[in-house]
Coordinates of C-alpha atoms in Angstrom, one line a residue:
M1 CA -28.6 6.2 -9.8
A2 CA -28.5 3.5 -7.2
T3 CA -29.2 0.1 -8.8
Q4 CA -31.1 -2.7 -7.1
A5 CA -31.9 -6.3 -8.2
T6 CA -34.9 -6.6 -10.5
S7 CA -34.6 -10.3 -11.5
A8 CA -33.0 -13.4 -10.3
T9 CA -32.3 -14.5 -13.9
P10 CA -28.6 -14.3 -14.9
S11 CA -27.9 -12.4 -18.0
A12 CA -24.8 -12.0 -20.2
R13 CA -22.2 -9.8 -18.6
A14 CA -19.4 -7.9 -20.2
V15 CA -15.9 -8.8 -19.1
R16 CA -13.5 -5.8 -18.9
E17 CA -9.8 -6.3 -18.9
A18 CA -8.0 -4.0 -16.4
E19 CA -4.2 -3.5 -15.9
S20 CA -4.7 -2.7 -12.2
I21 CA -7.5 -2.3 -9.6
V22 CA -7.5 -0.6 -6.2
I23 CA -10.2 -1.9 -3.9
R24 CA -10.9 -0.9 -0.3
F25 CA -13.1 -2.7 2.2
C26 CA -14.2 -0.6 5.2
G27 CA -16.6 -0.9 8.0
D28 CA -16.8 -1.0 11.8
S29 CA -13.9 -2.5 13.7
G30 CA -16.1 -5.6 14.3
D31 CA -17.1 -6.1 10.7
G32 CA -14.1 -8.2 9.8
M33 CA -12.6 -5.9 7.2
Q34 CA -9.0 -6.9 7.9
L35 CA -10.0 -10.6 7.4
T36 CA -11.9 -9.7 4.2
G37 CA -9.0 -7.8 2.8
G38 CA -6.6 -10.5 3.7
E39 CA -8.6 -13.2 2.1
F40 CA -9.0 -11.2 -1.1
T41 CA -5.2 -10.5 -1.1
K42 CA -4.6 -14.3 -0.9
A43 CA -6.9 -14.8 -3.9
S44 CA -5.1 -12.1 -5.9
A45 CA -1.8 -13.7 -5.1
I46 CA -3.1 -17.1 -6.2
A47 CA -4.3 -15.4 -9.4
G48 CA -0.7 -14.4 -10.1
N49 CA -1.2 -10.6 -9.6
D50 CA 1.5 -8.4 -8.2
L51 CA 0.0 -6.5 -5.2
A52 CA 0.5 -4.3 -2.3
T53 CA -1.8 -3.7 0.7
L54 CA -2.5 -1.0 3.3
P55 CA -4.5 -2.1 6.4
D56 CA -5.9 0.8 8.3
F57 CA -6.7 0.1 12.0
P58 CA -8.7 2.4 14.3
A59 CA -6.7 3.9 17.1
E60 CA -9.4 3.2 19.7
I61 CA -9.3 -0.3 21.0
R62 CA -13.1 -0.5 21.5
A63 CA -14.6 2.6 19.9
P64 CA -18.4 2.7 20.1
A65 CA -20.0 0.7 17.2
G66 CA -20.9 2.8 14.3
T67 CA -18.8 5.8 15.2
L68 CA -16.2 7.5 12.9
A69 CA -13.4 6.6 15.4
G70 CA -14.2 2.9 15.0
V71 CA -13.8 2.6 11.3
S72 CA -11.4 -0.1 10.0
G73 CA -10.2 -0.4 6.4
F74 CA -8.1 -2.5 4.1
Q75 CA -6.9 -1.3 0.7
L76 CA -5.3 -3.5 -1.9
Q77 CA -3.9 -2.8 -5.3
F78 CA -3.5 -5.8 -7.6
A79 CA -2.2 -5.7 -11.1
S80 CA -0.8 -7.4 -14.2
R81 CA 2.3 -5.2 -13.9
E82 CA 4.7 -4.3 -11.1
V83 CA 3.0 -2.7 -8.2
Y84 CA 4.8 -0.1 -6.1
T85 CA 2.0 1.1 -3.7
P86 CA -1.4 0.1 -2.5
G87 CA -2.8 2.8 -4.8
D88 CA -3.5 6.5 -4.5
Q89 CA -7.3 6.1 -4.4
P90 CA -9.7 3.1 -4.6
D91 CA -11.5 2.2 -7.8
V92 CA -13.9 0.2 -5.8
L93 CA -15.1 1.0 -2.3
V94 CA -17.1 -1.5 -0.2
A95 CA -18.7 0.4 2.8
M96 CA -20.4 -1.6 5.5
N97 CA -22.0 1.3 7.4
P98 CA -22.5 5.1 7.3
A99 CA -19.3 5.9 9.3
A100 CA -17.2 3.9 6.9
L101 CA -18.8 5.7 4.0
K102 CA -18.3 9.1 5.6
T103 CA -14.6 8.6 6.3
N104 CA -13.7 6.8 3.1
L105 CA -15.9 8.3 0.3
P106 CA -13.6 11.3 -0.3
D107 CA -10.8 8.9 -1.4
L108 CA -13.0 7.2 -4.1
S109 CA -12.0 7.9 -7.7
E110 CA -14.5 10.1 -9.6
D111 CA -15.7 7.2 -11.8
G112 CA -15.4 4.7 -9.0
T113 CA -17.7 1.8 -8.0
L114 CA -19.4 2.1 -4.6
I115 CA -21.1 -0.8 -2.9
V116 CA -22.8 -0.2 0.4
N117 CA -24.6 -2.3 3.0
S118 CA -27.9 -0.6 2.9
A119 CA -29.2 -2.3 6.0
A120 CA -26.7 -0.4 8.2
F121 CA -28.1 3.0 7.2
T122 CA -30.5 3.3 10.0
K123 CA -31.4 6.6 11.7
P124 CA -29.1 5.9 14.8
N125 CA -26.2 4.9 12.6
L126 CA -26.6 8.0 10.4
V127 CA -26.6 10.2 13.5
K128 CA -23.4 8.6 14.8
A129 CA -21.7 9.2 11.5
G130 CA -22.8 12.9 11.3
Y131 CA -25.3 12.6 8.5
S132 CA -28.4 14.9 8.6
D133 CA -30.1 12.8 5.9
N134 CA -29.6 9.4 4.3
P135 CA -26.9 9.7 1.5
L136 CA -28.4 6.5 -0.1
E137 CA -31.6 8.4 -0.8
N138 CA -30.6 12.1 -1.4
G139 CA -28.8 11.7 -4.8
S140 CA -25.4 12.6 -3.5
L141 CA -23.9 9.3 -4.6
D142 CA -25.3 9.2 -8.1
R143 CA -22.0 10.3 -9.7
Y144 CA -20.5 6.9 -8.8
K145 CA -21.4 3.4 -10.0
F146 CA -23.5 3.0 -6.9
Y147 CA -25.0 -0.2 -5.7
K148 CA -27.1 -0.7 -2.6
V149 CA -27.1 -4.2 -1.3
D150 CA -28.8 -5.4 1.8
I151 CA -25.8 -7.4 2.9
T152 CA -27.0 -7.9 6.5
G153 CA -30.5 -9.0 5.5
L154 CA -29.2 -11.4 2.8
T155 CA -26.8 -12.9 5.3
K156 CA -29.5 -13.4 7.9
E157 CA -31.8 -15.0 5.2
C158 CA -28.9 -17.3 4.1
L159 CA -28.3 -18.5 7.7
K160 CA -31.8 -18.5 9.2
D161 CA -31.7 -22.3 9.6
S162 CA -28.1 -22.6 10.6
G163 CA -28.7 -22.7 14.4
L164 CA -26.3 -19.9 15.0
N165 CA -27.3 -17.0 17.2
S166 CA -28.0 -13.6 15.8
K167 CA -24.6 -12.2 16.8
A168 CA -22.7 -15.0 15.1
I169 CA -24.8 -14.6 12.0
D170 CA -24.2 -10.9 11.8
R171 CA -20.4 -11.5 12.0
C172 CA -20.6 -13.6 8.8
K173 CA -21.7 -10.7 6.6
N174 CA -18.2 -9.8 5.6
F175 CA -18.0 -13.1 3.7
F176 CA -21.0 -12.0 1.7
A177 CA -19.1 -8.9 0.6
L178 CA -16.1 -11.1 -0.1
G179 CA -18.2 -13.4 -2.3
M180 CA -19.5 -10.4 -4.3
S181 CA -16.0 -9.2 -4.8
F182 CA -14.9 -12.6 -6.0
W183 CA -17.6 -12.6 -8.6
M184 CA -16.8 -9.0 -9.7
F185 CA -13.1 -9.8 -10.2
D186 CA -13.4 -13.3 -11.7
R187 CA -11.7 -15.1 -8.8
P188 CA -12.0 -18.9 -8.4
V189 CA -14.3 -20.1 -5.6
E190 CA -12.8 -23.4 -4.6
P191 CA -9.4 -22.2 -3.1
Q192 CA -11.4 -19.7 -1.0
I193 CA -13.7 -22.4 0.3
K194 CA -10.6 -24.4 1.4
S195 CA -9.1 -21.3 3.0
I196 CA -12.3 -20.7 5.0
R197 CA -12.3 -24.3 6.2
D198 CA -8.6 -24.1 7.2
K199 CA -9.2 -20.8 9.0
F200 CA -12.2 -22.0 11.0
G201 CA -11.1 -25.6 11.3
K202 CA -11.6 -25.7 15.1
K203 CA -15.2 -24.4 14.7
P204 CA -16.7 -26.3 11.8
E205 CA -20.2 -24.8 12.3
L206 CA -18.7 -21.3 11.7
A207 CA -16.7 -22.6 8.7
E208 CA -19.8 -23.9 7.0
A209 CA -21.8 -20.8 7.8
N210 CA -19.1 -18.5 6.3
I211 CA -18.8 -20.8 3.3
Q212 CA -22.5 -20.6 2.8
V213 CA -22.6 -16.9 3.0
F214 CA -19.5 -16.5 0.8
K215 CA -21.3 -18.6 -1.9
A216 CA -24.4 -16.6 -1.5
G217 CA -22.5 -13.4 -2.1
Y218 CA -20.8 -14.8 -5.1
H219 CA -24.1 -16.1 -6.6
Y220 CA -25.8 -12.8 -5.8
G221 CA -23.3 -11.0 -8.0
E222 CA -23.8 -13.7 -10.7
T223 CA -27.6 -13.7 -10.7
A224 CA -28.8 -10.3 -9.5
E225 CA -29.0 -7.9 -12.5
I226 CA -27.2 -5.0 -10.9
F227 CA -23.6 -5.4 -12.0
S228 CA -23.0 -4.6 -15.6
E229 CA -19.6 -6.3 -15.9
T230 CA -17.0 -8.4 -14.4
I231 CA -13.4 -7.2 -14.3
H232 CA -10.4 -9.4 -15.2
V233 CA -6.8 -8.6 -14.2
K234 CA -4.3 -10.9 -15.8
A235 CA -1.4 -12.5 -14.0
A236 CA 1.7 -10.4 -13.7
A237 CA 5.0 -11.4 -15.4
I238 CA 7.2 -12.2 -12.4
Q239 CA 10.5 -14.0 -11.9
P240 CA 10.0 -17.7 -11.6
G241 CA 10.2 -19.1 -8.1
T242 CA 8.2 -19.9 -5.0
Y243 CA 6.3 -17.0 -3.6
R244 CA 4.3 -16.2 -0.5
N245 CA 2.6 -13.0 0.7
I246 CA 4.5 -11.6 3.6
M247 CA 3.9 -8.7 6.0
G248 CA 6.7 -6.5 7.1
N249 CA 6.8 -7.6 10.7
T250 CA 6.8 -11.3 9.7
A251 CA 9.6 -10.6 7.1
T252 CA 11.6 -8.8 9.9
A253 CA 11.2 -11.8 12.2
V254 CA 12.2 -14.3 9.5
G255 CA 15.1 -12.2 8.5
L256 CA 16.4 -12.0 12.1
V257 CA 16.2 -15.8 12.4
T258 CA 17.8 -16.3 9.0
G259 CA 20.6 -13.8 9.9
C260 CA 21.4 -15.7 13.1
R261 CA 21.5 -19.0 11.1
L262 CA 24.0 -17.4 8.7
A263 CA 26.0 -16.1 11.6
N264 CA 25.7 -19.4 13.5
V265 CA 24.6 -17.7 16.7
P266 CA 21.5 -18.2 18.9
L267 CA 18.9 -15.5 18.9
F268 CA 17.4 -14.0 22.1
Y269 CA 14.5 -11.7 21.9
G270 CA 13.4 -9.5 24.8
G271 CA 10.3 -7.5 24.2
Y272 CA 7.3 -5.7 25.6
P273 CA 4.0 -5.4 23.7
I274 CA 3.4 -2.2 21.8
T275 CA 1.6 -1.3 18.6
P276 CA 2.7 -1.9 15.9
A277 CA 5.7 -3.9 16.9
S278 CA 4.1 -6.7 19.0
S279 CA 3.8 -9.2 16.2
V280 CA 7.6 -9.4 15.8
L281 CA 7.5 -11.2 19.2
H282 CA 4.6 -13.4 18.1
D283 CA 6.3 -14.5 15.0
L284 CA 9.7 -15.1 16.6
A285 CA 8.0 -17.3 19.2
K286 CA 7.2 -19.8 16.4
Y287 CA 10.9 -20.5 15.8
R288 CA 12.1 -22.2 19.0
A289 CA 13.4 -25.1 16.9
Y290 CA 15.9 -22.7 15.3
D291 CA 17.7 -21.7 18.6
V292 CA 15.4 -18.8 19.2
T293 CA 14.5 -17.8 22.8
T294 CA 11.7 -15.2 23.3
F295 CA 11.0 -13.3 26.6
Q296 CA 8.2 -10.9 27.3
A297 CA 9.6 -8.6 29.9
E298 CA 7.6 -6.5 32.5
D299 CA 8.5 -3.2 30.7
E300 CA 10.5 -1.7 27.9
I301 CA 13.5 -1.0 30.1
A302 CA 13.7 -4.6 31.2
A303 CA 13.3 -5.8 27.7
M304 CA 16.3 -3.8 26.5
A305 CA 18.4 -4.7 29.5
S306 CA 17.7 -8.4 28.9
T307 CA 19.1 -8.2 25.4
V308 CA 22.3 -6.7 26.8
G309 CA 22.7 -9.7 29.1
A310 CA 21.9 -12.1 26.3
A311 CA 24.5 -10.5 24.0
F312 CA 27.1 -10.6 26.8
G313 CA 26.2 -14.3 27.1
G314 CA 27.0 -15.0 23.5
A315 CA 23.6 -14.7 21.7
L316 CA 22.5 -12.0 19.3
G317 CA 20.3 -9.8 21.4
V318 CA 17.1 -8.5 19.7
T319 CA 14.3 -6.2 20.8
A320 CA 11.6 -4.3 18.9
S321 CA 9.3 -1.5 19.9
S322 CA 7.9 1.8 18.6
G323 CA 8.9 5.4 19.5
P324 CA 7.7 5.6 23.1
G325 CA 9.3 2.3 23.9
I326 CA 12.5 3.2 22.1
A327 CA 12.7 6.3 24.4
L328 CA 12.6 4.0 27.5
K329 CA 15.3 1.8 26.0
G330 CA 17.7 4.7 25.5
E331 CA 19.9 4.2 28.6
A332 CA 20.4 0.5 28.1
M333 CA 21.1 1.1 24.4
G334 CA 23.9 3.4 25.5
L335 CA 25.2 0.6 27.8
A336 CA 25.2 -1.8 24.8
A337 CA 27.1 0.8 22.7
S338 CA 29.6 1.2 25.5
L339 CA 30.1 -2.5 26.0
E340 CA 30.2 -3.0 22.3
L341 CA 27.8 -5.9 22.1
P342 CA 25.9 -7.2 19.1
I343 CA 22.2 -6.2 19.4
V344 CA 19.5 -5.4 16.9
I345 CA 16.9 -2.9 18.0
V346 CA 13.9 -2.7 15.6
N347 CA 11.8 0.5 15.7
V348 CA 8.5 0.1 14.1
Q349 CA 7.6 3.8 13.9
R350 CA 4.2 5.2 14.5
G351 CA 2.7 8.7 14.8
G352 CA 3.8 10.7 17.8
P353 CA 4.7 12.4 20.1
S354 CA 4.0 10.4 23.3
T355 CA 1.1 8.0 22.6
G356 CA 0.3 9.9 19.4
L357 CA -1.3 7.8 16.7
P358 CA -0.6 4.2 17.8
T359 CA -2.1 2.6 14.6
K360 CA -1.0 5.1 12.1
T361 CA 2.3 5.3 10.2
E362 CA 5.1 8.0 10.4
Q363 CA 8.8 8.4 9.9
S364 CA 9.4 10.8 12.8
D365 CA 11.9 8.8 14.9
L366 CA 15.0 9.4 12.7
M367 CA 16.4 12.1 14.9
Q368 CA 15.6 9.9 17.9
A369 CA 17.6 7.1 16.3
M370 CA 20.5 9.3 15.6
Y371 CA 20.7 11.3 18.9
G372 CA 18.2 9.9 21.3
R373 CA 20.8 8.7 23.9
N374 CA 22.9 10.7 26.4
G375 CA 26.5 11.4 25.5
E376 CA 28.4 10.7 22.3
C377 CA 26.7 7.4 21.5
P378 CA 26.8 6.6 17.8
I379 CA 24.8 3.6 16.6
P380 CA 24.5 2.3 13.1
I381 CA 21.1 2.9 11.5
L382 CA 19.5 1.2 8.5
A383 CA 15.9 1.4 7.2
A384 CA 13.8 -1.2 5.3
M385 CA 12.1 -0.1 2.1
T386 CA 9.2 -2.5 1.6
P387 CA 7.4 -5.2 3.6
A388 CA 9.3 -8.0 1.8
E389 CA 12.6 -6.1 1.9
C390 CA 12.4 -6.1 5.7
F391 CA 13.8 -9.7 5.4
E392 CA 17.0 -8.5 3.7
A393 CA 17.3 -5.4 6.0
A394 CA 17.1 -7.7 9.1
I395 CA 19.8 -10.0 7.8
E396 CA 22.0 -6.9 7.1
A397 CA 21.4 -5.6 10.7
V398 CA 22.5 -9.0 12.1
R399 CA 25.6 -9.1 9.8
I400 CA 26.8 -5.6 10.9
A401 CA 26.0 -6.1 14.6
T402 CA 28.1 -9.3 14.7
R403 CA 30.9 -8.1 12.4
Y404 CA 31.4 -4.8 14.1
M405 CA 30.3 -5.7 17.7
T406 CA 27.8 -3.0 18.0
P407 CA 24.1 -2.4 18.6
V408 CA 22.3 -1.7 15.3
L409 CA 19.0 0.2 14.8
L410 CA 16.6 -1.1 12.2
L411 CA 13.9 1.3 11.3
T412 CA 10.6 0.2 9.8
D413 CA 7.1 1.7 10.4
G414 CA 3.4 0.8 10.7
Y415 CA 2.9 0.9 6.9
L416 CA 5.6 -1.7 6.4
A417 CA 4.8 -3.7 9.5
N418 CA 1.1 -4.3 8.5
G419 CA 1.4 -4.1 4.7
A420 CA 2.0 -7.1 2.6
E421 CA 3.4 -8.0 -0.8
P422 CA 4.6 -11.1 -2.7
W423 CA 8.0 -12.3 -1.5
R424 CA 10.1 -14.7 -3.6
L425 CA 11.5 -17.2 -1.1
P426 CA 15.3 -17.3 -1.3
K427 CA 17.3 -20.5 -1.0
L428 CA 19.3 -20.5 2.2
E429 CA 22.4 -21.9 0.4
D430 CA 22.4 -18.9 -1.9
L431 CA 22.7 -16.4 1.0
P432 CA 26.2 -15.5 2.0
K433 CA 27.2 -16.7 5.5
F434 CA 29.1 -14.6 8.0
P435 CA 29.9 -17.1 10.8
V436 CA 30.8 -15.6 14.2
T437 CA 34.0 -16.6 16.0
Y438 CA 34.1 -16.4 19.8
R439 CA 37.5 -15.8 21.3
T440 CA 38.7 -18.7 23.5
D441 CA 42.5 -18.1 23.6
P442 CA 43.4 -16.2 26.8
E443 CA 47.0 -15.4 25.7
N444 CA 47.6 -11.6 25.5
Y445 CA 43.8 -10.9 25.8
H446 CA 42.7 -7.3 26.2
V447 CA 39.0 -6.5 26.3
Y448 CA 39.2 -3.6 23.8
E449 CA 41.9 -4.9 21.5
R450 CA 40.4 -4.4 18.0
N451 CA 40.5 -6.2 14.7
E452 CA 40.4 -4.8 11.1
H453 CA 36.7 -3.8 11.6
L454 CA 37.6 -1.9 14.9
A455 CA 35.6 -4.6 16.7
R456 CA 36.6 -6.1 20.0
A457 CA 36.5 -9.9 20.4
W458 CA 33.3 -11.6 21.5
V459 CA 33.9 -13.6 24.6
K460 CA 31.4 -15.9 26.3
P461 CA 31.4 -15.5 30.1
G462 CA 33.0 -18.4 31.8
T463 CA 35.6 -19.0 29.1
P464 CA 38.8 -19.8 31.1
G465 CA 41.2 -16.9 31.4
L466 CA 38.9 -14.4 29.6
A467 CA 37.1 -12.8 32.5
H468 CA 36.4 -9.1 31.9
R469 CA 34.4 -6.1 33.3
V470 CA 31.0 -4.9 32.2
G471 CA 29.2 -1.8 33.2
G472 CA 28.3 1.7 32.2
L473 CA 31.4 3.5 33.4
E474 CA 34.0 4.4 30.8
K475 CA 36.6 1.7 30.2
D476 CA 40.3 1.8 29.4
K477 CA 40.9 1.7 25.7
V478 CA 43.0 -1.6 26.1
T479 CA 42.4 -3.4 29.4
G480 CA 38.7 -2.6 29.9
N481 CA 39.2 -1.5 33.4
V482 CA 37.2 1.6 34.6
S483 CA 39.0 4.8 33.5
Y484 CA 38.3 8.5 34.3
D485 CA 41.3 9.6 32.2
P486 CA 40.2 12.6 30.0
E487 CA 42.3 11.5 27.0
N488 CA 41.1 7.9 27.2
H489 CA 37.5 9.0 27.3
E490 CA 38.0 11.2 24.1
Y491 CA 39.8 8.3 22.4
M492 CA 37.0 5.8 23.2
C493 CA 34.3 8.3 22.0
K494 CA 36.2 8.8 18.7
I495 CA 37.0 5.0 18.2
R496 CA 33.3 4.1 18.7
Q497 CA 32.4 6.7 16.0
A498 CA 35.2 5.5 13.8
K499 CA 33.8 2.0 14.0
V500 CA 30.4 3.2 12.8
D501 CA 32.0 5.2 10.0
K502 CA 34.0 2.1 8.9
I503 CA 30.8 0.4 7.9
K504 CA 30.8 2.6 4.8
E505 CA 33.5 0.2 3.4
D506 CA 31.0 -2.7 3.8
M507 CA 28.1 -1.3 1.7
G508 CA 28.9 -2.0 -1.9
Q509 CA 27.9 0.5 -4.6
L510 CA 25.1 3.1 -4.0
H511 CA 22.2 2.3 -6.2
V512 CA 20.6 5.2 -8.1
N513 CA 17.5 4.6 -10.2
G514 CA 18.4 6.7 -13.3
K515 CA 21.3 8.9 -14.2
R516 CA 23.8 9.8 -11.5
T517 CA 23.8 13.4 -12.6
G518 CA 21.0 15.6 -13.9
D519 CA 18.2 17.9 -13.0
I520 CA 16.2 16.4 -10.1
L521 CA 17.1 13.8 -7.6
L522 CA 14.4 12.3 -5.3
V523 CA 16.0 11.0 -2.1
G524 CA 14.1 8.8 0.3
W525 CA 14.4 6.3 3.1
G526 CA 12.2 3.6 4.5
S527 CA 8.6 3.1 3.4
T528 CA 8.4 6.0 1.0
Y529 CA 10.2 3.8 -1.5
G530 CA 7.2 2.6 -3.5
S531 CA 5.6 6.1 -3.8
I532 CA 8.9 7.7 -4.9
A533 CA 9.7 4.9 -7.3
K534 CA 6.3 5.2 -9.0
A535 CA 6.4 9.0 -9.0
T536 CA 9.9 8.8 -10.7
E537 CA 8.5 6.5 -13.3
T538 CA 5.5 8.8 -13.9
L539 CA 7.6 12.0 -14.1
R540 CA 9.9 10.4 -16.6
T541 CA 6.9 9.7 -18.9
Q542 CA 6.2 13.4 -18.6
G543 CA 9.6 14.2 -19.9
K544 CA 11.2 15.2 -16.6
D545 CA 14.9 14.5 -15.9
V546 CA 14.4 12.7 -12.6
S547 CA 16.5 10.1 -10.7
H548 CA 15.7 8.3 -7.5
C549 CA 18.2 7.4 -4.7
H550 CA 16.7 5.4 -1.7
L551 CA 18.9 5.1 1.3
R552 CA 19.1 1.9 3.2
W553 CA 22.0 3.2 5.4
I554 CA 21.5 6.5 7.3
N555 CA 24.2 6.2 9.8
P556 CA 26.7 6.1 8.3
F557 CA 25.7 7.6 5.0
H558 CA 27.1 5.8 1.9
K559 CA 30.5 7.1 1.0
E560 CA 29.3 7.9 -2.6
L561 CA 26.2 9.8 -1.4
G562 CA 27.8 13.3 -1.3
D563 CA 29.1 13.1 -4.9
V564 CA 25.7 11.9 -6.1
L565 CA 23.8 14.7 -4.3
R566 CA 26.1 17.3 -5.7
G567 CA 25.5 16.0 -9.3
F568 CA 22.0 17.3 -9.4
K569 CA 20.6 20.8 -9.7
R570 CA 17.8 20.1 -7.3
V571 CA 17.5 17.5 -4.5
I572 CA 14.0 16.8 -3.1
V573 CA 13.4 14.6 0.0
P574 CA 9.9 13.2 0.6
E575 CA 9.5 11.9 4.1
M576 CA 6.7 11.4 6.6
N577 CA 7.9 13.9 9.2
L578 CA 8.7 17.6 9.3
G579 CA 12.1 17.2 7.6
Q580 CA 14.5 15.0 9.5
L581 CA 16.5 13.4 6.8
V582 CA 16.7 16.6 4.8
K583 CA 18.3 18.3 7.8
L584 CA 20.9 15.5 8.1
L585 CA 21.7 15.8 4.4
R586 CA 22.1 19.5 4.5
A587 CA 24.3 19.4 7.6
E588 CA 26.5 16.5 6.3
F589 CA 26.9 17.5 2.6
L590 CA 26.0 21.2 2.5
V591 CA 23.5 20.7 -0.3
D592 CA 20.4 22.7 -0.8
A593 CA 18.0 19.8 -0.3
K594 CA 14.3 20.6 -0.1
G595 CA 11.8 18.6 1.9
L596 CA 8.4 17.4 0.9
N597 CA 6.8 16.5 4.2
K598 CA 3.6 14.7 5.3
I599 CA 2.5 13.8 8.8
Q600 CA -1.1 12.6 8.5
G601 CA -0.6 9.0 9.6
K602 CA -0.9 7.9 5.9
P603 CA 1.7 7.1 3.3
F604 CA 2.5 9.4 0.4
K605 CA 0.2 9.2 -2.6
V606 CA 2.2 9.1 -5.9
S607 CA 0.3 12.1 -7.1
E608 CA 1.4 14.2 -4.2
I609 CA 5.1 13.7 -5.1
V610 CA 4.4 14.2 -8.8
N611 CA 2.5 17.4 -8.2
F612 CA 5.2 18.7 -5.9
V613 CA 8.0 18.1 -8.4
N614 CA 6.0 19.6 -11.2
A615 CA 5.4 22.7 -9.1
E616 CA 9.1 23.0 -8.4
A617 CA 10.1 22.5 -12.0

């Protein structure tokens, strides 16, 4: 039964200890769900919980209010143990309107807690959401711990004397929901009040209004006799250090800046806005004091071409986009490969083809990364695994680009870009440096003379005696002059491939979670890491002989990978596409790898991988 307040007198509440909780806030795109989720995430981090988040944005920029297309959500798992994913399904669902309830209710666990903003369940809103009758009144929600709360009405009552207009008051209601959540999960109030003041510092009237509503929500949970318990999640045992929550795009940007400091080269970023990669530009623009130059070009082609010019001029060229933008960058990427210049291209993948699903995640650009350029044009490819690990992957991309004088593709995706997790800040002095040396000696200089990494020398234009050609036409293997010689062209194609292959010698040992031979090997890449790692752990508790190998490098593959694959009876490859890595593995190593594929704009649930493996066993 739905429960409503019957008294304002507080009573004793039970406190339940929980190892982990998954909570999801959902509502209209104007209801502030991303802000609410982000603030609750910060509070969980302050409480010492391990955590992972999954923001879910509507694809429509301005979908009509109250419609299914306009629903925005934010899911968070916080725990007293290590967290791999944002959770398969929410234990608690906060729904601000009928559309949010309609789209998110199927994910709620069977014994889950449901809190709804009853004021939003008006006849027009019910019709927009496709309800024939009111679900708050027809008994369909009684199987949940179901609470109807007039969040909108209580917010208006709280701010009736604030002097704010009705629109501004309505926009504060998300803080009422946040306050209730703080009470439910035993979160301290004072740090949140400070956070609100900091966030709305330039508009003190809004800061005080949101604080007032936040406190009202908290005290409503405390005094209204509708919640039977509060839930406490203890702090996780984590490695000592200084931590911050970090999103994948921010970690990528910080990693790129750090990589350039370790290489002692300036960073030039040329970009064009595209979801979900745009915030890489926004973050890098904050680091001008660290020899970072950012440039917003007129289109994707110009953005990529600008990085070629910057790399020729002696800076690390960097650009970021998503699949449609990467397609437009293809020709200039080929030029960078031909000129053998150090550039990092970040592809924050999203659902396709064409415009596809701009705000949803996918791993469907792997074949584009491998082959999406004309001619024989090999480019090294690596993939980040978690939001925080984007930092390390970005540094690795800078290291390889500068050491081997080559463009490098770094693959992330929307899940990593917008997701967040705790990140232990490294000490810069502990990170290995790889300083760049520019050639300045003109004696016996030849443009394509190569070192032990098969890399040509990096020469800044204007260096006396070291003038050399650039352009898209094939070059002589020594002098760099234009050459149409057939044997020379074949040699240059093969040496560029050999340079990429040589990166295998720079990878260290291939990490396998578990035994290196056995029954089942789960192989993944990119953002499937958390789901596969947790599924592996679950399957082992069920007695299955399962190991997990997650690939950072995809081009080239690790030199040990073939032996590892052949050491297992079955190889299963979960990926968010129709089977791109699995095709590459089968072609390269002639192993009978089997794909588990999902292309719904959502990351894998742990249960999906566990159920698939059990069905195959």
